Coordinates of C-alpha atoms and ligand atoms in Angstrom, one line a residue:
X2 CA 0.0 0.0 0.0
X3 CA 1.6 3.4 -0.9
X4 CA 2.0 5.9 1.8
X5 CA -0.5 8.7 2.0
X6 CA 0.4 12.1 0.5
X7 CA 2.0 14.8 2.6
X8 CA -0.5 17.0 4.2
X9 CA -0.3 20.7 3.3
X10 CA 0.2 21.8 7.0
X11 CA 3.5 19.9 7.0
X12 CA 5.0 22.2 4.4
X13 CA 4.8 25.8 3.4
X14 CA 7.6 27.7 5.1
X15 CA 10.3 26.8 2.6
X16 CA 13.2 29.2 2.4
X17 CA 17.0 29.2 2.2
X18 CA 19.0 28.9 5.4
X19 CA 22.6 30.0 4.9
X20 CA 23.7 29.4 8.5
X21 CA 23.1 27.1 11.4
X22 CA 20.6 27.9 14.1
X23 CA 21.6 30.2 16.9
X24 CA 19.5 28.5 19.6
X25 CA 21.1 28.8 23.0
X26 CA 21.8 25.7 25.0
X27 CA 23.2 24.6 28.3
X28 CA 26.7 25.0 27.1
X29 CA 26.2 27.6 24.3
X30 CA 25.0 30.6 26.4
X31 CA 23.2 33.5 24.8
X32 CA 24.3 37.0 25.9
X33 CA 21.0 38.8 26.7
X34 CA 20.6 42.3 28.1
X35 CA 20.2 40.9 31.6
X36 CA 23.2 38.7 31.5
X37 CA 23.9 35.3 29.9
X38 CA 21.0 32.8 29.3
X39 CA 21.3 29.0 29.4
X40 CA 18.5 26.9 27.9
X41 CA 18.4 23.4 29.4
X42 CA 16.6 20.7 27.3
X43 CA 14.5 18.3 29.3
X44 CA 13.6 15.6 26.7
X45 CA 11.3 13.5 28.9
X46 CA 10.1 16.5 30.9
X47 CA 10.8 14.6 34.1
X48 CA 12.9 16.0 36.9
X49 CA 13.8 14.1 40.1
X50 CA 13.7 15.8 43.5
X51 CA 17.5 16.0 43.5
X52 CA 17.6 17.7 40.1
X53 CA 15.0 20.2 41.2
X54 CA 17.2 21.1 44.2
X55 CA 20.4 21.3 42.1
X56 CA 18.7 23.6 39.5
X57 CA 17.2 25.8 42.1
X58 CA 20.6 26.1 43.9
X59 CA 22.3 26.9 40.5
X60 CA 19.7 29.6 39.7
X61 CA 20.4 31.2 43.1
X62 CA 24.2 30.9 43.0
X63 CA 24.9 31.6 39.4
X64 CA 21.7 33.3 38.0
X65 CA 19.0 35.7 39.0
X66 CA 17.1 33.5 41.3
X67 CA 14.4 32.6 38.8
X68 CA 13.7 29.8 36.3
X69 CA 11.9 30.4 33.1
X70 CA 9.8 27.8 31.3
X71 CA 9.6 27.7 27.5
X72 CA 6.9 26.6 25.1
X73 CA 8.9 23.4 24.5
X74 CA 9.1 22.4 28.1
X75 CA 12.7 23.6 28.5
X76 CA 14.0 25.5 31.5
X77 CA 16.1 28.7 31.2
X78 CA 18.4 30.2 33.7
X79 CA 18.9 33.9 33.1
X80 CA 21.2 36.6 34.5
X81 CA 24.2 34.4 34.5
X82 CA 27.6 36.0 34.9
X83 CA 30.1 35.9 32.1
X84 CA 32.2 33.2 33.8
X85 CA 29.4 31.0 34.9
X86 CA 29.3 28.6 31.9
X87 CA 31.8 26.0 33.4
X88 CA 30.1 26.1 36.8
X89 CA 26.7 25.5 35.3
X90 CA 28.0 22.7 33.2
X91 CA 29.4 21.0 36.3
X92 CA 26.0 21.3 38.1
X93 CA 24.2 19.8 35.1
X94 CA 26.7 16.9 34.8
X95 CA 26.3 16.2 38.5
X96 CA 22.5 16.3 38.1
X97 CA 22.6 13.8 35.2
X98 CA 21.1 16.5 32.9
X99 CA 23.9 16.6 30.5
X100 CA 24.4 13.0 29.1
X101 CA 26.1 14.2 26.0
X102 CA 27.7 17.6 25.4
X103 CA 27.7 17.1 21.6
X104 CA 23.9 16.4 21.6
X105 CA 22.6 18.8 24.2
X106 CA 21.0 21.2 21.8
X107 CA 19.3 18.6 19.6
X108 CA 17.5 16.8 22.5
X109 CA 14.3 18.7 21.6
X110 CA 11.3 16.7 22.6
X111 CA 7.8 17.3 24.1
X112 CA 6.0 14.5 25.9
X113 CA 2.4 14.3 27.1
X114 CA 2.7 15.4 30.7
X115 CA 0.2 12.8 31.9
X116 CA 1.7 9.9 30.0
X117 CA 2.0 6.5 31.6
X118 CA 5.2 4.5 31.9
X119 CA 5.3 3.0 28.4
X120 CA 5.0 6.3 26.6
X121 CA 7.5 7.8 29.0
X122 CA 9.9 5.0 28.2
X123 CA 9.6 5.8 24.5
X124 CA 10.8 9.3 25.2
X125 CA 13.7 8.1 27.4
X126 CA 14.8 5.6 24.8
X127 CA 14.5 8.1 21.9
X128 CA 16.6 10.5 23.9
X129 CA 19.2 7.8 24.5
X130 CA 19.2 6.9 20.8
X131 CA 19.6 10.6 19.9
X132 CA 22.6 10.9 22.2
X133 CA 24.2 7.7 20.9
X134 CA 24.4 8.6 17.2
X135 CA 27.2 10.6 15.5
X136 CA 24.9 12.1 12.9
X137 CA 22.2 13.5 15.1
X138 CA 24.1 16.7 16.1
X139 CA 23.4 17.7 12.5
X140 CA 19.8 18.3 13.4
X141 CA 19.0 21.9 14.1
X142 CA 18.3 23.1 17.6
X143 CA 14.7 23.8 16.3
X144 CA 13.9 20.3 15.1
X145 CA 11.2 18.9 17.4
X146 CA 10.1 15.4 18.4
X147 CA 6.7 14.8 20.1
X148 CA 5.9 11.7 22.1
X149 CA 2.1 11.8 22.6
X150 CA 0.1 9.4 24.7
X151 CA -2.8 9.5 22.4
X152 CA -4.7 12.5 23.7
X153 CA -3.1 14.8 21.1
X154 CA -1.8 17.4 23.5
X155 CA 1.8 17.5 22.3
X156 CA 1.0 16.3 18.8
X157 CA -0.7 19.7 18.4
X158 CA 2.5 21.6 19.0
X159 CA 3.7 21.3 15.3
X160 CA 6.4 18.8 15.9
X161 CA 8.6 17.5 13.0
X162 CA 8.4 13.9 14.1
X163 CA 5.5 12.6 16.2
X164 CA 5.1 9.3 18.0
X165 CA 1.5 8.7 19.0
X166 CA 0.3 5.9 21.2
X167 CA -2.6 4.0 19.4
X168 CA -5.5 2.3 21.2
X169 CA -4.4 -1.1 19.9
X170 CA -1.0 -0.9 21.7
X171 CA 1.0 0.0 18.6
X172 CA 2.6 3.4 17.9
X173 CA 1.8 5.8 15.0
X174 CA 4.7 7.6 13.5
X175 CA 3.8 10.8 11.8
X176 CA 6.4 12.7 9.7
X177 CA 6.2 14.9 6.6
X178 CA 2.5 14.3 6.2
X179 CA 2.7 10.5 6.3
X180 CA 1.7 8.1 9.0
X181 CA 3.0 4.6 9.7
X182 CA 1.9 2.1 12.3
X183 CA 4.9 0.5 14.1
X184 CA 5.3 -1.9 16.9
X185 CA 5.5 -0.2 20.3
X186 CA 8.9 -1.7 20.9
X187 CA 10.2 -0.1 17.6
X188 CA 8.7 3.3 18.2
X189 CA 11.8 5.2 19.5
X190 CA 14.0 3.8 16.7
X191 CA 11.3 4.5 14.1
X192 CA 11.2 8.2 15.3
X193 CA 15.0 8.5 15.1
X194 CA 15.0 6.9 11.6
X195 CA 12.4 9.4 10.5
X196 CA 14.7 12.2 11.6
X197 CA 17.5 10.7 9.6
X198 CA 15.1 10.6 6.5
X199 CA 14.5 14.4 7.1
X200 CA 18.2 15.1 7.3
X201 CA 18.8 13.2 4.0
X202 CA 16.0 15.2 2.4
X203 CA 17.4 18.5 3.7
X204 CA 20.8 17.7 2.3
X205 CA 19.3 16.8 -1.0
X206 CA 17.3 20.0 -1.1
X207 CA 20.5 22.0 -0.3
X208 CA 18.4 24.8 1.3
X209 CA 19.7 24.3 4.9
X210 CA 16.2 23.5 6.2
X211 CA 16.0 23.2 9.9
X212 CA 12.5 21.8 10.1
X213 CA 10.4 19.5 7.9
X214 CA 8.0 22.4 7.0
X215 CA 11.0 24.4 5.6
X216 CA 11.8 21.8 2.9
X217 CA 11.0 23.1 -0.6
X218 CA 7.7 22.0 -2.1
X219 CA 8.2 18.7 -3.9
X220 CA 11.2 17.6 -1.9
X221 CA 10.4 14.1 -0.9
X222 CA 11.3 12.7 2.6
X223 CA 12.0 9.0 2.0
X224 CA 10.7 7.8 5.3
X225 CA 9.6 4.5 3.8
X226 CA 13.0 3.7 2.4
X227 CA 14.8 4.7 5.6
X228 CA 12.4 2.5 7.7
X229 CA 13.0 -0.4 5.4
X230 CA 16.8 0.0 5.5
X231 CA 16.6 0.1 9.3
X232 CA 14.6 -3.2 9.1
X233 CA 11.7 -1.6 10.9
X234 CA 8.3 -3.1 10.0
X235 CA 6.0 -0.1 9.3
X236 CA 2.5 -0.2 7.8
X237 CA 1.5 3.0 6.1
X238 CA -1.8 4.5 7.4
X239 CA -3.3 6.6 4.6
X240 CA -5.0 9.9 5.3
X241 CA -4.3 9.7 9.1
X242 CA -4.4 13.1 10.8
X243 CA -2.8 13.4 14.2
X244 CA -5.3 14.5 16.8
X245 CA -5.2 17.9 18.3
X246 CA -5.9 17.6 22.0
X247 CA -6.0 20.1 24.8
X248 CA -3.2 20.5 27.4
X249 CA -3.9 19.4 31.0
X250 CA -5.7 22.3 32.9
X251 CA -4.5 23.5 36.2
X252 CA -6.1 21.6 39.0
X253 CA -6.3 17.9 39.7
X254 CA -6.1 15.3 36.9
X255 CA -7.7 12.2 38.2
X256 CA -7.4 11.7 41.9
X257 CA -3.6 11.7 42.3
X258 CA -2.1 14.1 39.9
X259 CA -1.5 17.8 40.5
X260 CA -1.3 20.3 37.6
X261 CA -0.2 23.9 38.0
X262 CA 0.9 26.7 35.7
X263 CA 3.7 29.2 36.4
X264 CA 2.4 32.7 36.0
X265 CA 3.9 34.2 32.8
X266 CA 6.1 31.1 32.6
X267 CA 8.6 32.2 35.3
X268 CA 9.1 31.0 38.9
X269 CA 11.3 32.1 41.7
X270 CA 13.6 29.4 43.1
X271 CA 11.4 29.4 46.3
X272 CA 8.4 28.5 44.1
X273 CA 10.4 25.9 42.3
X274 CA 11.4 24.2 45.6
X275 CA 7.8 24.4 46.8
X276 CA 7.0 21.7 44.2
X277 CA 8.9 19.3 46.5
X278 CA 8.6 16.8 48.0
X279 CA 7.5 14.9 44.9
X280 CA 8.1 11.5 43.4
X281 CA 8.9 13.4 40.2
X282 CA 8.3 16.8 38.7
X283 CA 7.2 17.0 35.1
X284 CA 7.8 20.2 33.2
X285 CA 5.1 20.9 30.6
X286 CA 5.3 22.8 27.3
X287 CA 2.5 25.0 28.6
X288 CA 4.8 26.5 31.2
X289 CA 3.6 24.4 34.0
X290 CA 4.3 21.5 36.2
X291 CA 2.7 18.1 36.8
X292 CA 3.2 16.2 40.0
X293 CA 1.9 12.6 39.6
X294 CA 1.6 9.8 42.1
X295 CA -0.2 11.3 45.1
X296 CA -1.6 8.6 47.3
X297 CA -5.2 9.9 47.2
X298 CA -7.3 12.9 46.3
X299 CA -7.0 14.5 49.8
X300 CA -3.2 14.6 49.6
X301 CA -3.3 15.9 46.0
X302 CA -5.8 18.7 47.0
X303 CA -3.7 19.7 50.0
X304 CA -0.7 20.0 47.8
X305 CA -2.7 22.0 45.2
X306 CA -3.7 24.4 47.9
X307 CA -0.1 24.8 49.1
X308 CA 1.1 25.5 45.5
X309 CA -1.7 28.1 45.1
X310 CA -0.4 29.9 48.2
X311 CA 3.1 29.7 46.7
X312 CA 1.9 31.7 43.7
X313 CA 1.2 29.0 41.1
X314 CA -2.0 29.1 38.9
X315 CA -4.0 26.2 40.3
X316 CA -7.5 26.7 38.7
X317 CA -8.6 26.5 35.1
X318 CA -10.9 29.5 35.6
X319 CA -8.0 31.7 36.8
X320 CA -7.8 34.8 34.7
X321 CA -4.1 34.2 34.4
X322 CA -4.6 30.7 32.8
X323 CA -3.8 31.2 29.1
X324 CA -1.8 34.4 29.6
X325 CA 1.8 34.2 28.3
X326 CA 4.5 36.8 27.7
X327 CA 7.9 36.9 26.0
X328 CA 10.9 38.0 27.9
X329 CA 10.6 41.6 27.1
X330 CA 12.7 44.3 28.9
X331 CA 15.1 44.2 30.6
X332 CA 16.2 40.8 29.2
X333 CA 15.6 41.5 25.6
X334 CA 17.1 44.5 23.8
X335 CA 14.5 44.4 21.1
X336 CA 11.6 44.9 23.5
X337 CA 9.8 48.2 23.4
X338 CA 8.4 47.7 26.9
X339 CA 8.5 45.8 30.2
X340 CA 6.1 43.2 28.9
X341 CA 5.9 41.0 32.0
X342 CA 5.0 44.0 34.1
X343 CA 2.5 45.2 31.6
X344 CA 0.7 41.9 31.1
X345 CA -2.9 41.8 32.5
X346 CA -5.3 39.0 33.4
X347 CA -7.2 37.5 30.5
X348 CA -10.7 38.9 29.8
X349 CA -11.9 37.0 26.8
X350 CA -12.0 33.3 26.0
X351 CA -8.8 33.1 23.8
X352 CA -5.3 32.7 25.2
X353 CA -3.5 36.1 25.3
X354 CA 0.2 36.5 24.4
X355 CA 2.1 39.7 25.3
X356 CA 5.2 40.5 23.2
X357 CA 7.7 43.3 23.3
X358 CA 8.1 43.3 19.5
X359 CA 6.7 41.7 16.3
X360 CA 8.7 38.5 16.7
X361 CA 6.2 37.3 19.2
X362 CA 8.6 34.8 20.8
X363 CA 6.8 31.9 22.5
X364 CA 3.4 32.7 21.2
X365 CA 0.8 29.9 21.6
X366 CA -0.5 27.6 18.8
X367 CA -3.9 28.0 17.3
X368 CA -5.9 31.2 17.8
X369 CA -4.8 33.8 20.3
X370 CA -5.2 37.4 21.3
X371 CA -2.0 39.1 20.4
X372 CA -0.7 42.1 22.4
X373 CA 2.4 43.6 20.7
X374 CA 4.1 46.5 22.2
X375 CA 4.2 49.7 20.1
X376 CA 6.0 51.8 22.7
X377 CA 6.5 52.1 26.4
X378 CA 3.4 50.5 28.0
X379 CA 1.4 50.8 24.7
X380 CA 0.1 47.7 22.8
X381 CA -1.7 46.8 19.6
X382 CA -4.3 44.1 20.1
X383 CA -5.2 41.7 17.2
X384 CA -6.4 38.1 16.9
X385 CA -3.8 35.8 15.4
X386 CA -3.6 32.2 14.3
X387 CA -6.3 29.9 13.1
X388 CA -9.7 29.8 14.8
X389 CA -10.6 26.5 13.0
Ligands
SF4_406 S1 9.1 39.0 21.1 FE1 10.7 40.6 20.6 S2 10.9 41.6 22.6 FE2 10.0 39.6 23.0 S3 11.7 38.3 23.5 FE3 11.2 38.0 21.3 S4 12.6 39.5 20.3 FE4 12.5 40.1 22.5

């Protein structure tokens, strides 16, 4: 059976790239106006208690005492001194958060925050495979994998390669507009193989594409051939469209999982430590945290209340749910205003994103109310994105 045709939404931003991406990393720091910035990839999204403590200590000792969350579930430390790079790398190595220095900027993955152990294990194995290959550092720092537990939450974040848990226990691999059914045990290797197919296509196109949607129209991504050469059994699934699900809302998910959002995606180290004790802390691409494994509803409710007192958003009907902001001033020289101080609670139904300039860094997917600074404390409001 031939594979289905690429869907239009997977293409359409083709242009020529004449340089590598400039994405910051844990080792390649970005010099911002408020000091150096380090971006730490958390491929599985999971932090242990010890890792939370080490990161909080590092933000206090080396940075500005805050941690920022990104729309890819990464953590950023800001306000780092010029000579902090080596010290931060030591902390990350000690925490087990830097398994491969060569690969640290390509470990870009989003995982359904409420995923069970099997889907979590796909993400961990995919990360290990990424870090074990010589060719994967050729991927750009923008290339994104999604490992979705079937609810469609991270599949909706425009990833380049998606693994989706299917109801029959298999995995669906979605890349370049095509979908394949693979055995669950093969899922991580199939996702990595698909990334290899993209790189081959990017080389053939010669346009320096960082992402699948940047490939020129008509440039084939030979996923089928790569899967065959990797001896991976894959059944094409024609006309499959990955689901677009909603992220977990702040509050309780089930009886034993606590979900909170960080207001405007930034927490103090005291707030970060307030997430503990926890069996694990999951960082979400919606700038929040998930704490699973509470013994019962009463224990989870008690923790939710404590996190509300610590300043987290804990209710879906909070006017701050769905309000995001770029870095703005003083961290970003391009910003026309102090965006984070200017941001206001949401009044309408759509998410609201506040930006200091037209780049709109970190804006949400789908439709949103767009507040772009036009001067000090002045904003232009429009609705952006698709309302479909
Ligand atoms: S949107 Fe503009 S002002 Fe805001 S962080 Fe991005 S570049 Fe800076």
